[in-house]
Tab-separated table of C-alpha atoms in Angstrom:
chain	number	residue	atom	x	y	z
A	15	MET	CA	99.395	82.535	84.301
A	16	SER	CA	99.070	86.274	83.939
A	17	THR	CA	96.023	88.256	84.821
A	18	HIS	CA	94.946	91.305	82.902
A	19	PRO	CA	94.345	94.471	84.903
A	20	GLY	CA	90.823	95.781	85.179
A	21	PRO	CA	89.588	98.951	83.466
A	22	ARG	CA	90.123	101.132	86.558
A	23	VAL	CA	93.743	100.004	86.891
A	24	ARG	CA	94.373	100.607	83.178
A	25	LEU	CA	92.825	104.082	83.433
A	26	ALA	CA	94.940	104.969	86.476
A	27	GLY	CA	98.071	103.648	84.775
A	28	GLY	CA	97.289	105.584	81.600
A	29	LEU	CA	96.685	108.810	83.504
A	30	LEU	CA	99.925	108.336	85.439
A	31	PHE	CA	101.746	107.693	82.169
A	32	TRP	CA	100.461	110.879	80.527
A	33	TYR	CA	101.141	112.868	83.694
A	34	ALA	CA	104.715	111.556	83.538
A	35	VAL	CA	105.099	112.691	79.932
A	36	LEU	CA	103.165	115.991	79.941
A	37	GLY	CA	103.117	117.057	83.598
A	38	GLY	CA	106.091	119.418	83.355
A	39	ALA	CA	104.716	121.211	80.303
A	40	VAL	CA	101.348	121.781	81.945
A	41	ALA	CA	103.013	122.925	85.169
A	42	TRP	CA	105.149	125.390	83.205
A	43	ALA	CA	102.036	126.804	81.519
A	44	VAL	CA	100.387	127.205	84.930
A	45	HIS	CA	103.554	128.875	86.217
A	46	LEU	CA	103.544	131.342	83.325
A	47	LEU	CA	99.889	132.207	83.661
A	48	ALA	CA	99.908	132.418	87.438
A	49	GLY	CA	103.292	134.013	88.051
A	50	TRP	CA	103.607	136.568	85.318
A	51	GLY	CA	99.876	137.116	84.874
A	52	VAL	CA	99.166	137.816	88.536
A	53	GLU	CA	102.129	140.160	88.766
A	54	GLU	CA	101.138	142.115	85.666
A	55	LEU	CA	97.473	142.411	86.653
A	56	THR	CA	98.257	143.363	90.246
A	57	CYS	CA	100.822	145.968	89.243
A	58	ALA	CA	98.534	147.387	86.554
A	59	SER	CA	95.869	147.971	89.189
A	60	GLY	CA	98.370	149.859	91.350
A	61	ASN	CA	98.404	147.356	94.227
A	62	ASP	CA	101.168	145.322	95.794
A	63	ARG	CA	98.795	142.786	97.363
A	64	VAL	CA	96.420	140.174	95.988
A	65	GLY	CA	93.504	140.439	98.359
A	66	ALA	CA	95.162	140.309	101.773
A	67	VAL	CA	98.216	138.360	100.605
A	68	PRO	CA	101.449	140.129	99.627
A	69	LEU	CA	102.368	139.845	95.952
A	70	ARG	CA	105.701	138.116	96.655
A	71	THR	CA	103.909	135.341	98.548
A	72	VAL	CA	101.523	134.744	95.658
A	73	ILE	CA	104.420	134.730	93.208
A	74	GLY	CA	106.330	132.326	95.446
A	75	ALA	CA	103.370	129.961	95.445
A	76	ALA	CA	103.114	130.315	91.655
A	77	VAL	CA	106.705	129.090	91.462
A	78	VAL	CA	106.817	126.411	94.162
A	79	LEU	CA	103.559	124.590	93.341
A	80	PRO	CA	104.291	124.089	89.605
A	81	ALA	CA	107.868	123.095	90.485
A	82	LEU	CA	106.532	120.423	92.852
A	83	ALA	CA	104.140	119.184	90.161
A	84	THR	CA	107.082	118.971	87.753
A	85	VAL	CA	109.171	117.023	90.269
A	86	GLY	CA	106.227	114.637	90.657
A	87	ALA	CA	106.034	114.211	86.878
A	88	LEU	CA	109.788	113.610	86.775
A	89	LEU	CA	109.506	110.887	89.408
A	90	ALA	CA	106.546	109.356	87.587
A	91	SER	CA	108.439	109.283	84.286
A	92	ALA	CA	111.429	107.662	86.018
A	93	LEU	CA	109.046	105.056	87.459
A	94	VAL	CA	107.534	104.379	84.029
A	95	TRP	CA	110.995	104.089	82.481
A	96	ARG	CA	112.143	101.715	85.206
A	97	ARG	CA	109.092	99.494	84.831
A	98	THR	CA	109.326	99.387	81.045
A	99	THR	CA	113.026	98.466	81.063
A	100	ARG	CA	112.394	95.546	83.424
A	101	ALA	CA	109.370	94.202	81.549
A	102	PRO	CA	109.970	91.403	79.071
A	103	ALA	CA	109.344	92.222	75.413
A	104	PRO	CA	105.951	90.951	74.276
A	105	ALA	CA	105.828	88.372	71.520
A	106	GLY	CA	104.133	89.029	68.229
A	107	GLY	CA	105.842	92.250	67.218
A	108	ASP	CA	103.890	94.533	69.577
A	109	ARG	CA	106.002	97.655	69.963
A	110	SER	CA	103.865	99.439	72.565
A	111	LEU	CA	106.401	98.686	75.307
A	112	GLU	CA	109.182	100.298	73.259
A	113	ARG	CA	107.000	103.364	72.614
A	114	SER	CA	106.232	103.644	76.313
A	115	ARG	CA	109.927	103.396	77.135
A	116	MET	CA	110.784	106.104	74.605
A	117	LEU	CA	108.040	108.413	75.924
A	118	ALA	CA	109.290	107.833	79.457
A	119	VAL	CA	112.781	108.966	78.411
A	120	VAL	CA	111.258	112.001	76.677
A	121	GLY	CA	109.310	112.681	79.881
A	122	ILE	CA	112.445	112.525	82.015
A	123	TRP	CA	114.372	114.978	79.858
A	124	SER	CA	111.467	117.345	79.216
A	125	ASN	CA	110.536	117.434	82.910
A	126	LEU	CA	114.135	118.271	83.779
A	127	LEU	CA	114.030	121.066	81.219
A	128	PHE	CA	110.697	122.412	82.474
A	129	LEU	CA	111.913	122.262	86.069
A	130	ALA	CA	114.922	124.386	85.104
A	131	ILE	CA	112.688	126.825	83.207
A	132	ILE	CA	110.292	127.152	86.145
A	133	GLY	CA	113.183	127.601	88.566
A	134	LEU	CA	114.899	130.282	86.493
A	135	GLY	CA	111.623	132.046	85.745
A	136	GLY	CA	110.792	131.991	89.432
A	137	LEU	CA	114.206	133.347	90.249
A	138	ALA	CA	113.547	136.279	87.922
A	139	LEU	CA	110.103	136.828	89.437
A	140	LEU	CA	111.374	136.732	92.998
A	141	VAL	CA	114.690	138.597	92.616
A	142	LEU	CA	113.514	141.520	90.530
A	143	PRO	CA	111.311	143.894	92.498
A	144	PRO	CA	107.658	143.571	91.518
A	145	CYS	CA	105.864	146.516	89.977
A	146	GLN	CA	109.000	148.416	89.023
A	147	ARG	CA	108.333	151.051	86.433
């Protein structure tokens, strides 16, 4: 006899699923806005600090935090893929399990891509001297 999960469990599972699929893209957008935006605005104002924090530290945080969020999304998509490959196919022609499996594979590959983009963008932000004119 199988029991159906409650609404809170379904909501948490759905949010985890969409984080697994879209987490890397959102983290990359945050990385772009935070990393490049903070550097451009700080340099345009003629400063090399954001408040009391050096600009390189802020840029480092704008690289590391989105990269960690992307790694989390990658692990979540691998978990979703693993659980959908082990689950038995439902009877009655319901293809939602196959769609979830396909989106998990898309999440794995896109999160790998976004992790590489964040890493290389962060490398450019951290290697090149900030505020060079």
